[in-house]
Coordinates of C-alpha atoms and ligand atoms in Angstrom, one line a residue:
M1 CA 143.8 -44.6 193.7
Q2 CA 141.6 -42.1 192.0
I3 CA 141.9 -43.9 188.7
A4 CA 141.0 -47.1 190.3
L5 CA 137.9 -45.6 191.8
Y6 CA 136.8 -44.1 188.6
S7 CA 137.2 -47.3 186.8
L8 CA 135.1 -49.2 189.3
L9 CA 132.5 -46.5 189.1
M10 CA 132.4 -46.5 185.4
L11 CA 132.4 -50.3 185.2
Y12 CA 129.5 -50.3 187.6
Y13 CA 127.4 -47.9 185.6
G14 CA 128.9 -49.2 182.4
R15 CA 126.9 -52.4 182.8
K16 CA 123.8 -50.4 182.0
I17 CA 125.5 -48.9 179.0
A18 CA 125.8 -50.5 175.6
K19 CA 128.8 -52.8 175.9
K20 CA 130.6 -51.5 172.9
N21 CA 131.1 -48.0 174.2
V22 CA 131.8 -48.7 177.9
F23 CA 135.4 -49.4 177.6
I24 CA 136.1 -46.3 175.5
L25 CA 134.0 -44.1 177.6
T26 CA 135.6 -45.3 180.8
L27 CA 139.0 -44.6 179.5
A28 CA 137.9 -41.3 178.2
V29 CA 136.5 -40.2 181.5
I30 CA 139.6 -41.4 183.4
F31 CA 142.1 -39.6 181.2
G32 CA 139.8 -36.7 180.4
I33 CA 140.3 -37.4 176.7
I34 CA 136.8 -36.5 175.8
K35 CA 136.2 -33.5 178.0
R36 CA 133.3 -32.6 175.8
I37 CA 131.9 -33.3 172.5
E38 CA 131.8 -30.1 170.4
I39 CA 128.3 -29.1 169.5
E40 CA 127.9 -27.7 166.1
R41 CA 126.3 -24.3 166.3
Q42 CA 124.6 -22.2 163.7
G43 CA 125.6 -18.6 164.2
E44 CA 124.6 -17.3 167.6
N45 CA 121.6 -19.6 168.1
M46 CA 121.6 -22.6 170.2
K47 CA 119.5 -25.4 168.7
L48 CA 117.3 -27.6 170.8
L49 CA 119.0 -30.8 171.9
T50 CA 116.4 -32.9 170.1
E51 CA 117.2 -30.9 166.9
L52 CA 120.9 -31.7 167.2
I53 CA 120.1 -35.4 167.7
S54 CA 117.5 -35.3 164.9
E55 CA 120.1 -34.0 162.5
K56 CA 122.3 -37.0 163.0
I57 CA 119.4 -39.5 162.5
M58 CA 118.2 -37.5 159.5
D59 CA 121.6 -37.7 157.9
A60 CA 121.5 -41.5 158.3
F61 CA 118.0 -41.7 156.8
E62 CA 119.2 -39.7 153.8
E63 CA 122.3 -41.8 153.4
A64 CA 120.2 -44.9 153.4
G65 CA 118.1 -43.4 150.6
Y66 CA 115.1 -42.3 152.5
D67 CA 113.4 -39.0 153.1
R68 CA 115.5 -37.2 155.7
N69 CA 112.5 -35.8 157.5
L70 CA 111.7 -39.2 158.8
G71 CA 114.6 -38.9 161.1
R72 CA 113.1 -36.5 163.6
V73 CA 113.4 -37.6 167.2
K74 CA 111.6 -36.6 170.3
V75 CA 112.1 -37.0 174.0
S76 CA 111.1 -40.6 174.8
D77 CA 107.6 -41.4 176.1
R78 CA 109.2 -44.3 177.9
P79 CA 112.2 -43.0 179.9
D80 CA 112.6 -46.5 181.4
L81 CA 113.5 -47.8 177.9
C82 CA 115.5 -45.0 176.3
E83 CA 116.1 -41.2 176.3
F84 CA 115.0 -40.3 172.8
Q85 CA 113.0 -42.1 170.2
C86 CA 112.4 -41.9 166.4
S87 CA 109.3 -43.4 164.8
G88 CA 110.3 -42.4 161.2
A89 CA 110.8 -46.0 160.0
M90 CA 107.2 -46.8 160.7
A91 CA 106.1 -43.6 158.9
G92 CA 108.3 -44.5 155.9
A93 CA 107.3 -48.1 155.7
K94 CA 104.2 -47.4 153.5
Q95 CA 106.0 -44.9 151.4
Y96 CA 108.8 -47.3 150.5
G97 CA 106.9 -50.5 150.7
K98 CA 109.3 -52.0 153.2
N99 CA 109.2 -53.6 156.6
P100 CA 109.7 -50.8 159.2
V101 CA 112.2 -52.9 161.1
D102 CA 114.3 -53.3 158.0
I103 CA 114.4 -49.5 157.5
A104 CA 115.2 -48.9 161.2
E105 CA 118.0 -51.5 161.1
D106 CA 119.4 -50.0 158.0
V107 CA 119.4 -46.5 159.5
S108 CA 120.7 -47.6 162.9
G109 CA 123.5 -49.6 161.4
R110 CA 124.9 -46.4 160.0
L111 CA 124.9 -44.7 163.4
Q112 CA 126.8 -47.3 165.4
E113 CA 130.1 -45.5 165.0
S114 CA 128.9 -42.1 166.0
D115 CA 130.4 -40.8 169.2
I116 CA 127.3 -38.9 170.3
F117 CA 125.2 -42.1 170.8
E118 CA 125.6 -44.6 173.5
K119 CA 122.8 -46.8 172.3
I120 CA 120.9 -47.1 169.1
E121 CA 118.5 -49.9 169.3
V122 CA 115.7 -51.1 167.0
V123 CA 112.6 -52.4 168.7
K124 CA 109.4 -53.7 167.2
P125 CA 107.4 -52.6 165.3
G126 CA 110.1 -50.3 164.1
F127 CA 111.1 -47.7 166.7
I128 CA 114.6 -46.5 167.0
N129 CA 115.4 -46.1 170.7
I130 CA 118.3 -43.8 171.5
N131 CA 120.5 -43.0 174.4
V132 CA 123.1 -40.3 174.0
S133 CA 126.7 -40.5 175.2
P134 CA 127.2 -38.8 178.5
G135 CA 129.6 -36.3 176.9
F136 CA 126.9 -35.1 174.6
P137 CA 124.5 -33.4 177.0
S138 CA 127.4 -32.1 179.1
A139 CA 128.7 -30.1 176.1
Y140 CA 125.2 -28.8 175.6
L141 CA 124.9 -27.7 179.2
N142 CA 128.2 -25.9 179.1
D143 CA 127.0 -24.0 176.1
M144 CA 123.8 -23.1 178.0
R145 CA 125.9 -21.8 180.9
K146 CA 127.7 -19.4 178.6
D147 CA 124.5 -17.9 177.3
E148 CA 122.6 -15.1 179.1
K149 CA 119.3 -16.7 178.3
L150 CA 120.6 -20.2 179.0
G151 CA 120.3 -21.1 175.3
Y152 CA 116.7 -19.9 174.9
E153 CA 116.0 -18.7 171.4
E154 CA 113.9 -15.6 171.0
D155 CA 111.0 -15.6 168.5
E156 CA 112.3 -14.3 165.1
N157 CA 108.8 -13.0 164.4
A158 CA 108.3 -11.1 167.6
V159 CA 105.6 -8.5 167.4
K160 CA 104.3 -5.6 169.4
T161 CA 101.8 -7.1 171.7
V162 CA 99.1 -5.8 174.1
I163 CA 98.1 -8.0 177.0
D164 CA 94.9 -7.2 178.7
Y165 CA 94.6 -8.8 182.1
G166 CA 93.7 -8.0 185.7
G167 CA 90.4 -6.4 184.8
A168 CA 89.4 -5.4 188.3
N169 CA 86.3 -3.4 188.8
V170 CA 86.7 -0.1 190.5
A171 CA 84.8 0.3 193.9
K172 CA 84.1 -3.4 194.1
P173 CA 86.5 -5.4 196.2
L174 CA 89.2 -7.3 194.4
H175 CA 88.1 -10.9 195.0
V176 CA 89.3 -14.4 194.1
G177 CA 87.5 -14.1 190.7
H178 CA 90.1 -11.7 189.6
L179 CA 93.0 -13.7 191.1
R180 CA 93.4 -16.0 188.1
S181 CA 93.4 -13.2 185.6
A182 CA 96.2 -11.4 187.5
V183 CA 98.3 -14.6 188.2
I184 CA 98.0 -16.0 184.7
G185 CA 98.3 -12.7 182.9
E186 CA 101.4 -11.7 184.8
S187 CA 103.1 -15.0 183.8
V188 CA 101.9 -14.8 180.2
K189 CA 103.2 -11.3 180.0
R190 CA 106.6 -12.4 181.2
I191 CA 106.7 -15.3 178.8
L192 CA 105.8 -13.0 175.9
K193 CA 108.6 -10.6 176.9
Y194 CA 111.2 -13.3 177.4
A195 CA 110.5 -14.4 173.8
G196 CA 111.5 -10.9 172.6
N197 CA 108.1 -9.3 172.0
D198 CA 107.6 -5.7 172.7
V199 CA 104.8 -6.0 175.3
T200 CA 102.4 -3.5 176.8
S201 CA 100.3 -4.7 179.7
D202 CA 97.0 -2.9 180.5
I203 CA 94.8 -3.6 183.5
H204 CA 91.6 -2.5 181.7
L205 CA 89.7 -1.5 184.8
G206 CA 85.9 -1.9 184.9
D207 CA 85.4 1.7 185.9
W208 CA 82.4 2.9 184.0
G209 CA 79.6 0.6 184.8
L210 CA 76.5 0.3 186.9
Q211 CA 78.4 0.1 190.2
M212 CA 79.1 3.9 189.8
G213 CA 75.4 4.7 189.4
L214 CA 74.6 2.5 192.4
I215 CA 77.2 4.3 194.6
I216 CA 76.0 7.7 193.5
M217 CA 72.4 6.9 194.3
Q218 CA 73.2 5.4 197.7
L219 CA 75.4 8.4 198.5
K220 CA 72.5 10.7 197.5
E221 CA 70.2 8.9 199.9
D222 CA 72.7 8.7 202.8
S223 CA 74.1 12.3 202.4
P224 CA 71.5 14.3 200.4
D225 CA 73.2 17.6 201.5
L226 CA 76.4 17.1 199.6
P227 CA 76.8 19.8 196.9
Y228 CA 76.7 17.2 194.1
F229 CA 73.0 16.8 194.6
D230 CA 72.2 20.5 194.7
A231 CA 70.7 21.1 191.3
E232 CA 71.4 24.8 191.6
H233 CA 75.1 24.1 192.1
T234 CA 75.5 27.0 194.6
R235 CA 78.4 25.5 196.5
P236 CA 81.8 24.3 195.1
Y237 CA 82.5 20.6 194.9
P238 CA 84.9 19.4 197.6
H239 CA 88.6 18.6 196.8
K240 CA 88.7 15.9 199.4
P241 CA 86.6 12.7 198.8
P242 CA 83.3 12.9 200.7
F243 CA 83.9 9.3 201.9
T244 CA 86.8 7.1 203.1
L245 CA 87.8 3.9 201.4
E246 CA 86.2 1.9 204.2
E247 CA 82.9 3.8 203.7
L248 CA 83.1 3.3 200.0
E249 CA 83.5 -0.4 200.6
R250 CA 80.3 -0.4 202.6
I251 CA 78.3 1.7 200.2
Y252 CA 78.7 -0.5 197.2
P253 CA 77.5 -3.8 198.7
K254 CA 74.6 -2.0 200.4
A255 CA 73.5 -0.4 197.1
S256 CA 74.0 -3.6 195.2
A257 CA 71.8 -5.6 197.6
R258 CA 69.2 -2.9 197.5
S259 CA 69.1 -2.8 193.7
K260 CA 68.1 -6.4 193.7
E261 CA 65.0 -5.7 195.7
D262 CA 64.0 -2.2 194.8
E263 CA 63.2 -1.7 191.2
T264 CA 63.0 2.1 191.4
F265 CA 66.4 2.3 193.0
L266 CA 67.8 0.2 190.3
Q267 CA 66.3 2.4 187.6
N268 CA 67.6 5.5 189.3
A269 CA 71.1 3.9 189.4
Q270 CA 70.9 3.1 185.7
E271 CA 69.9 6.7 184.9
A272 CA 72.7 8.0 187.1
T273 CA 75.1 5.7 185.2
L274 CA 73.9 7.0 181.9
K275 CA 74.2 10.6 183.1
L276 CA 77.8 9.9 184.3
Q277 CA 78.6 8.4 180.9
Q278 CA 77.2 11.5 179.2
G279 CA 79.5 13.6 181.3
Y280 CA 77.2 15.2 183.9
E281 CA 79.7 17.2 185.9
P282 CA 78.6 16.6 189.6
Y283 CA 78.7 12.8 188.9
I284 CA 82.0 13.0 187.2
E285 CA 83.3 14.7 190.3
I286 CA 82.1 11.9 192.5
W287 CA 83.5 9.4 190.1
K288 CA 86.9 11.0 190.2
H289 CA 87.0 10.6 194.0
I290 CA 85.9 7.0 193.7
M291 CA 88.7 6.4 191.2
T292 CA 91.4 7.9 193.3
L293 CA 90.6 5.9 196.4
S294 CA 89.9 2.7 194.7
K295 CA 92.9 2.7 192.4
A296 CA 95.3 3.3 195.2
D297 CA 93.8 0.3 197.0
L298 CA 93.9 -1.9 194.0
K299 CA 97.5 -0.9 193.4
K300 CA 98.4 -2.0 196.9
N301 CA 96.7 -5.4 196.3
Y302 CA 98.4 -6.0 193.0
D303 CA 101.8 -4.9 194.4
A304 CA 101.3 -7.5 197.2
M305 CA 100.9 -10.1 194.5
N306 CA 103.9 -8.9 192.6
V307 CA 101.7 -8.1 189.6
S308 CA 102.2 -4.9 187.6
F309 CA 100.8 -3.1 184.6
D310 CA 102.3 -0.6 182.2
L311 CA 99.0 1.0 181.7
W312 CA 96.2 1.6 184.2
K313 CA 93.6 2.5 181.7
G314 CA 90.0 1.5 181.9
E315 CA 86.6 1.3 180.2
S316 CA 86.2 5.1 180.9
D317 CA 89.3 5.8 178.7
A318 CA 87.5 4.3 175.7
Q319 CA 84.5 6.7 176.0
P320 CA 85.9 9.5 173.9
F321 CA 86.1 7.0 171.0
I322 CA 82.6 5.8 171.2
P323 CA 80.5 8.4 169.4
G324 CA 82.8 8.6 166.4
M325 CA 82.9 4.8 166.3
I326 CA 79.1 4.5 166.3
D327 CA 78.7 7.0 163.5
D328 CA 81.4 5.3 161.5
L329 CA 79.8 1.9 161.9
K330 CA 76.4 3.2 160.9
E331 CA 77.7 5.2 157.9
R332 CA 79.6 2.3 156.5
G333 CA 76.6 0.0 157.0
I334 CA 78.5 -2.3 159.2
A335 CA 76.1 -1.8 162.1
H336 CA 72.3 -1.8 161.6
E337 CA 69.3 -1.3 163.8
S338 CA 67.5 -4.3 165.4
Q339 CA 64.7 -3.9 167.8
G340 CA 65.8 -0.4 168.6
A341 CA 69.4 -1.4 169.4
L342 CA 72.4 -1.0 167.1
V343 CA 74.0 -4.3 166.2
V344 CA 76.8 -5.8 164.0
D345 CA 76.1 -9.3 162.5
V346 CA 79.1 -11.5 163.2
A347 CA 77.7 -15.0 162.5
L348 CA 79.7 -17.1 160.0
E349 CA 78.4 -20.0 157.9
S350 CA 81.1 -22.2 159.4
D351 CA 79.8 -21.7 163.0
K352 CA 78.9 -24.8 164.8
K353 CA 76.8 -23.0 167.3
E354 CA 74.9 -19.8 166.9
I355 CA 76.9 -16.5 167.4
P356 CA 74.4 -13.7 168.0
P357 CA 75.0 -10.2 166.7
C358 CA 77.3 -7.9 168.7
I359 CA 75.2 -5.2 170.4
I360 CA 77.0 -1.9 170.4
Q361 CA 74.3 0.4 171.6
K362 CA 71.1 -0.2 173.6
S363 CA 67.8 1.4 172.6
D364 CA 68.2 4.0 175.3
G365 CA 71.6 5.0 173.8
A366 CA 73.7 3.3 176.6
A367 CA 77.0 1.7 175.7
L368 CA 77.7 -1.9 176.6
Y369 CA 80.6 -4.0 177.5
A370 CA 81.3 -4.8 173.9
T371 CA 81.1 -1.1 173.0
S372 CA 83.9 -0.2 175.3
D373 CA 86.1 -3.2 174.3
L374 CA 85.7 -2.1 170.6
A375 CA 86.5 1.5 171.4
T376 CA 89.5 0.3 173.4
I377 CA 90.8 -1.5 170.3
I378 CA 90.6 1.8 168.4
D379 CA 92.4 3.6 171.2
R380 CA 95.1 0.9 171.3
K381 CA 95.5 0.9 167.5
Q382 CA 96.1 4.7 167.5
S383 CA 98.4 4.9 170.5
I384 CA 100.3 1.6 170.3
D385 CA 99.4 -0.1 167.0
P386 CA 100.0 -3.7 168.1
G387 CA 100.2 -6.7 165.8
R388 CA 98.8 -9.0 168.5
Y389 CA 96.3 -8.7 171.4
V390 CA 96.0 -11.2 174.2
Y391 CA 93.0 -11.0 176.6
V392 CA 93.1 -13.0 179.8
A393 CA 89.6 -13.3 181.3
D394 CA 87.1 -15.9 182.6
K395 CA 86.3 -18.4 179.9
R396 CA 82.6 -17.7 180.4
Q397 CA 83.3 -14.4 178.5
E398 CA 84.3 -16.3 175.4
L399 CA 81.2 -15.4 173.4
H400 CA 81.7 -11.7 174.2
F401 CA 85.3 -11.8 172.9
T402 CA 84.3 -13.7 169.8
Q403 CA 81.7 -11.0 169.0
V404 CA 84.2 -8.2 169.7
F405 CA 87.0 -9.8 167.7
R406 CA 84.8 -10.4 164.7
T407 CA 83.3 -6.9 164.8
A408 CA 86.8 -5.4 165.1
K409 CA 88.0 -7.4 162.0
K410 CA 84.9 -6.7 160.0
A411 CA 85.2 -2.9 160.7
G412 CA 88.9 -2.9 160.1
F413 CA 89.8 -1.7 163.6
A414 CA 92.3 -4.6 163.5
D415 CA 93.7 -5.6 160.1
E416 CA 93.9 -9.1 158.8
N417 CA 97.4 -9.6 160.0
T418 CA 96.5 -8.6 163.5
S419 CA 95.9 -11.4 165.9
L420 CA 93.2 -11.1 168.5
E421 CA 93.4 -13.9 171.1
F422 CA 91.3 -14.8 174.1
L423 CA 92.9 -16.8 176.8
G424 CA 90.0 -18.0 178.9
F425 CA 90.5 -19.5 182.3
G426 CA 88.3 -21.8 184.4
T427 CA 86.8 -21.4 187.8
M428 CA 88.7 -21.7 191.1
N429 CA 86.6 -24.0 193.1
G430 CA 86.5 -24.9 196.8
K431 CA 86.9 -28.4 198.1
D432 CA 83.2 -28.9 197.7
G433 CA 83.6 -28.5 193.9
K434 CA 81.6 -25.2 193.8
P435 CA 83.1 -21.8 193.1
F436 CA 85.4 -20.8 196.0
K437 CA 83.7 -19.1 198.9
T438 CA 84.7 -18.2 202.4
R439 CA 83.5 -20.3 205.3
A440 CA 80.8 -17.7 205.8
G441 CA 79.6 -18.2 202.2
G442 CA 80.5 -14.9 200.6
V443 CA 83.2 -14.2 198.0
M444 CA 86.5 -13.9 199.8
R445 CA 88.6 -10.9 199.5
L446 CA 92.0 -11.5 198.1
E447 CA 93.8 -10.0 201.0
Y448 CA 92.1 -12.4 203.4
L449 CA 93.0 -15.3 201.1
I450 CA 96.7 -14.3 201.2
E451 CA 96.5 -13.9 204.9
D452 CA 95.2 -17.4 205.3
I453 CA 97.9 -18.9 203.1
N454 CA 100.6 -17.0 204.9
A455 CA 99.3 -18.3 208.2
A456 CA 99.5 -21.9 206.9
V457 CA 103.0 -21.3 205.6
Y458 CA 104.1 -19.7 208.8
D459 CA 102.9 -22.7 210.7
K460 CA 105.2 -24.9 208.6
I461 CA 108.3 -22.8 208.8
K462 CA 108.1 -21.8 212.5
E463 CA 109.5 -25.2 213.6
S464 CA 112.7 -24.6 211.8
D465 CA 114.7 -21.9 213.6
K466 CA 116.5 -20.8 210.5
L467 CA 114.6 -17.6 210.2
S468 CA 113.3 -14.9 212.4
G469 CA 111.9 -11.4 212.4
E470 CA 111.8 -9.5 209.1
Q471 CA 113.6 -12.3 207.2
A472 CA 110.9 -14.8 208.3
R473 CA 108.2 -12.4 207.3
E474 CA 109.7 -11.9 203.9
A475 CA 110.2 -15.6 203.4
V476 CA 106.6 -16.3 204.4
R477 CA 105.4 -13.7 202.0
M478 CA 107.3 -15.2 199.1
I479 CA 106.5 -18.8 199.9
G480 CA 102.8 -18.0 200.4
L481 CA 102.6 -16.2 197.1
A482 CA 104.4 -19.1 195.4
A483 CA 101.9 -21.6 196.9
L484 CA 99.0 -19.5 195.6
K485 CA 100.5 -18.8 192.2
Y486 CA 101.9 -22.2 191.5
G487 CA 98.7 -23.8 192.8
D488 CA 96.9 -21.9 190.1
L489 CA 99.5 -21.9 187.2
S490 CA 100.2 -25.6 187.5
N491 CA 96.8 -26.3 186.0
Q492 CA 96.0 -25.8 182.4
A493 CA 94.4 -22.3 182.4
S494 CA 91.2 -23.3 180.8
K495 CA 90.4 -26.0 183.4
D496 CA 88.6 -25.4 186.7
Y497 CA 90.7 -26.3 189.7
V498 CA 90.3 -26.9 193.4
F499 CA 91.8 -24.4 195.8
D500 CA 93.3 -26.4 198.6
I501 CA 95.4 -24.5 201.1
D502 CA 96.9 -27.6 202.7
R503 CA 98.0 -29.1 199.5
F504 CA 99.3 -25.8 198.0
T505 CA 101.4 -24.9 201.0
S506 CA 102.9 -28.4 201.4
F507 CA 106.7 -28.6 201.1
E508 CA 106.4 -31.9 199.3
G509 CA 104.8 -32.8 196.0
N510 CA 103.9 -30.7 193.0
T511 CA 103.8 -27.4 194.9
G512 CA 105.3 -23.9 194.8
P513 CA 107.0 -24.4 198.2
Y514 CA 108.6 -27.6 197.1
I515 CA 110.2 -26.0 194.1
L516 CA 111.4 -23.0 196.2
Y517 CA 112.8 -25.4 198.7
T518 CA 114.8 -27.2 196.0
A519 CA 116.2 -23.9 194.7
V520 CA 117.0 -22.7 198.2
R521 CA 118.8 -26.0 198.9
I522 CA 120.9 -25.6 195.8
R523 CA 121.8 -22.0 196.7
S524 CA 122.8 -23.0 200.2
I525 CA 125.1 -25.7 198.9
L526 CA 126.7 -23.3 196.5
E527 CA 127.1 -20.7 199.2
K528 CA 128.6 -23.2 201.6
S529 CA 131.1 -24.3 199.0
G530 CA 132.5 -20.8 198.9
T531 CA 133.4 -21.3 195.3
D532 CA 133.0 -19.0 192.4
T533 CA 131.4 -21.2 189.8
S534 CA 131.5 -18.9 186.9
D535 CA 134.5 -20.4 185.2
L536 CA 133.9 -24.0 186.1
E537 CA 132.8 -26.6 183.6
I538 CA 130.2 -29.3 183.8
K539 CA 131.8 -32.7 183.4
V540 CA 130.6 -35.9 182.0
P541 CA 127.8 -37.5 184.1
R542 CA 128.8 -40.5 186.2
S543 CA 125.5 -42.0 187.1
D544 CA 122.1 -42.5 185.6
K545 CA 120.5 -40.0 188.0
E546 CA 123.1 -37.4 187.2
K547 CA 122.6 -38.0 183.5
A548 CA 118.8 -37.7 183.9
L549 CA 119.4 -34.3 185.4
F550 CA 121.6 -33.3 182.5
L551 CA 118.9 -34.3 180.0
K552 CA 116.1 -32.5 181.9
L553 CA 118.1 -29.3 182.1
S554 CA 118.8 -29.5 178.3
E555 CA 115.1 -29.4 177.7
Y556 CA 114.9 -25.8 178.9
N557 CA 114.9 -24.2 175.4
A558 CA 112.2 -26.6 174.1
V559 CA 109.9 -26.3 177.1
L560 CA 110.0 -22.5 177.1
K561 CA 109.4 -22.5 173.4
A562 CA 106.3 -24.7 173.9
A563 CA 105.0 -22.6 176.8
Y564 CA 105.4 -19.5 174.6
E565 CA 103.8 -20.9 171.5
E566 CA 100.8 -22.2 173.5
L567 CA 100.7 -19.4 176.1
A568 CA 100.9 -22.2 178.7
P569 CA 102.5 -21.5 182.0
H570 CA 101.5 -24.9 183.2
K571 CA 104.2 -26.4 181.0
I572 CA 106.9 -24.5 182.8
C573 CA 105.4 -25.7 186.2
Q574 CA 105.5 -29.3 185.0
Y575 CA 109.1 -28.8 183.9
I576 CA 110.4 -27.3 187.1
Y577 CA 108.6 -30.0 189.1
E578 CA 110.4 -32.7 187.1
I579 CA 113.7 -30.9 187.5
S580 CA 113.2 -30.6 191.2
D581 CA 112.4 -34.3 191.5
V582 CA 115.4 -35.4 189.3
F583 CA 117.7 -33.0 191.1
N584 CA 116.6 -34.3 194.5
G585 CA 117.1 -37.9 193.3
F586 CA 120.7 -37.0 192.2
Y587 CA 121.4 -35.1 195.4
H588 CA 120.2 -37.8 197.6
D589 CA 122.9 -40.1 196.2
T590 CA 125.7 -37.6 196.0
K591 CA 127.8 -36.1 198.7
I592 CA 128.9 -32.9 197.0
L593 CA 130.5 -30.7 199.6
T594 CA 132.6 -33.5 201.1
E595 CA 133.8 -34.9 197.8
A596 CA 137.6 -35.3 198.0
D597 CA 138.2 -35.2 194.2
D598 CA 138.3 -31.5 193.5
D599 CA 137.7 -31.8 189.8
K600 CA 134.6 -33.9 190.3
K601 CA 133.3 -31.5 192.9
K602 CA 133.8 -28.5 190.7
G603 CA 131.9 -30.2 187.9
W604 CA 129.0 -30.8 190.3
L605 CA 129.1 -27.2 191.5
A606 CA 128.8 -26.0 187.9
L607 CA 125.9 -28.4 187.4
L608 CA 124.2 -27.0 190.5
D609 CA 124.7 -23.5 189.4
L610 CA 123.0 -24.2 186.1
T611 CA 120.1 -26.1 187.8
E612 CA 119.6 -23.1 190.1
K613 CA 119.6 -20.7 187.2
V614 CA 117.1 -22.8 185.2
L615 CA 114.8 -23.0 188.2
I616 CA 115.0 -19.3 189.0
S617 CA 114.5 -18.2 185.4
C618 CA 111.4 -20.5 185.2
L619 CA 110.1 -19.2 188.5
D620 CA 110.5 -15.7 187.3
L621 CA 108.5 -16.4 184.2
L622 CA 105.7 -17.6 186.5
G623 CA 106.0 -14.4 188.5
I624 CA 107.3 -16.2 191.5
E625 CA 110.1 -14.9 193.7
C626 CA 112.5 -17.1 195.7
P627 CA 113.6 -16.3 199.2
D628 CA 117.3 -16.6 200.2
K629 CA 116.5 -19.0 203.0
M630 CA 113.6 -21.1 204.1
Ligands
LIG1 N1 86.2 -6.1 184.3 C1 85.8 -7.4 183.7 C2 85.3 -8.3 184.7 O1 85.4 -8.1 185.9 C3 87.1 -8.1 183.0 C4 87.7 -7.3 181.9 C5 88.4 -8.2 180.9 N2 89.0 -7.4 179.8 C6 88.4 -6.8 178.8 N3 89.0 -6.2 177.9 N4 87.1 -7.0 178.7 O2 84.6 -9.3 184.3

């Protein structure tokens, strides 16, 4: 009975398969003759599936007397026509003065007997279209399952890397402008680590700027009796902060608004900032209190986003390096005076647009943004000595980073082998296409944004009575965060995107909740099956939809490699979206838990287990957690 069913099934699907192999394949599946095609492995490393296929085609090119490099294949651009394609015959046509179709025919003729191909077809003007035998990806997937990293190969040239992201400004509320840096940076950090790099993450707080002088001046006006403002210093400075966090949050906006109208107030604040930077004790005391309160609050916010840093250093930590750096740059003639300021020329002849000199000291002796970034590089070189720096900040800061990087290279703060990279991101816009604002028109605080998202998610899950109490709250938190992060990360970082709560929190389409829903669904099937899947093997696929899932899963290694090489989390998003769609297509047609054939069912459970692992691993690289239920 079983055999008859199998035969029918295989004959049905076989119609879509090249006739020649159908019979053999059907028999093979029925009698389990080809359980799997052995994949040749080189040492411990798992090659990409496309590399394995390429090698076969390359051999055939070589055999036929052509350059073997012409035989490289890639995943097909036309999945409706074939799974993989090779365009080498076209590339070789000129070189060998032959018709591309003839070359392709010659090559494909040599591959007809290979057991790893189901179809090798030549189409005009000279493409070789390829489908692999079902047993081929299944062997690959079983190898993936045996590997802790699912067959992902770490970078052989991994280096010590510093990633600078987050970049919040102390005493100013963390707003949506900092959201992207945190979300993208966290993901890029994870991608860098997964590839085997030794990564140090640093938040690089903006903790040394004008906001401090503004707060000090406002405080002086509101509470002139505080001992900090007593020039005689007759009373000790308090151990406890002279303001609460809430008060601090009111002081800054008040002072900032005032500075825009009142020129003297602004000047006083600038002077206070300079005094602070020169180490004036009473102001340093106030600054310490601001730092303690503000950092604790920031930490709470980043924790809530599941974003973390190895180092909580800031611009202030670079200060001790500045005087020596300035002297050194002057002495070596790298910096020169220009209109009272100290600058480093960084323009190159090859520049298409003008790159102005990097200003490292203003005429009044004040340090600038570039000064502290340069001094930070000196600090990092001494304390970490990285071979690579990655900065994640708004793309409007590109010129700043170009100037800083060129100065650092010119001065030798980073040697020629050290790579300094800027990952600039676009703006998060509202539905009106302008930078995202609250309904009231101001910049929105991140906490409120998260609250709004969670409310939208809660509305969606409350109809299902699967969750309640703490479990529901935890699920809402994770789904909300997934909506937010995936909504951001699924766009290429450098592009602007529209923040759309309704779309981001939808359980359908290219969204975080949809991916989580798929993963949770798979987990629930595995749980219900009550089977330990660890020793089960993935079998040969029996349908086109199942095979499509096999091939998608086998792209894991290649996709993560590309995401790493290009520091592009959006490639991982695209991949898990495709997996989710392909999986749901397969699942829709397949009754897994009620399958009577135990062998078949076990193969599917193993397949589900791998699908879940691939999804969870990719989500983790995006910094997204998955709830148990939803
Ligand atoms: N604090 C800066 C801002 O809010 C971002 C810091 C980016 N990192 C750096 N090393 N400059 O714009």
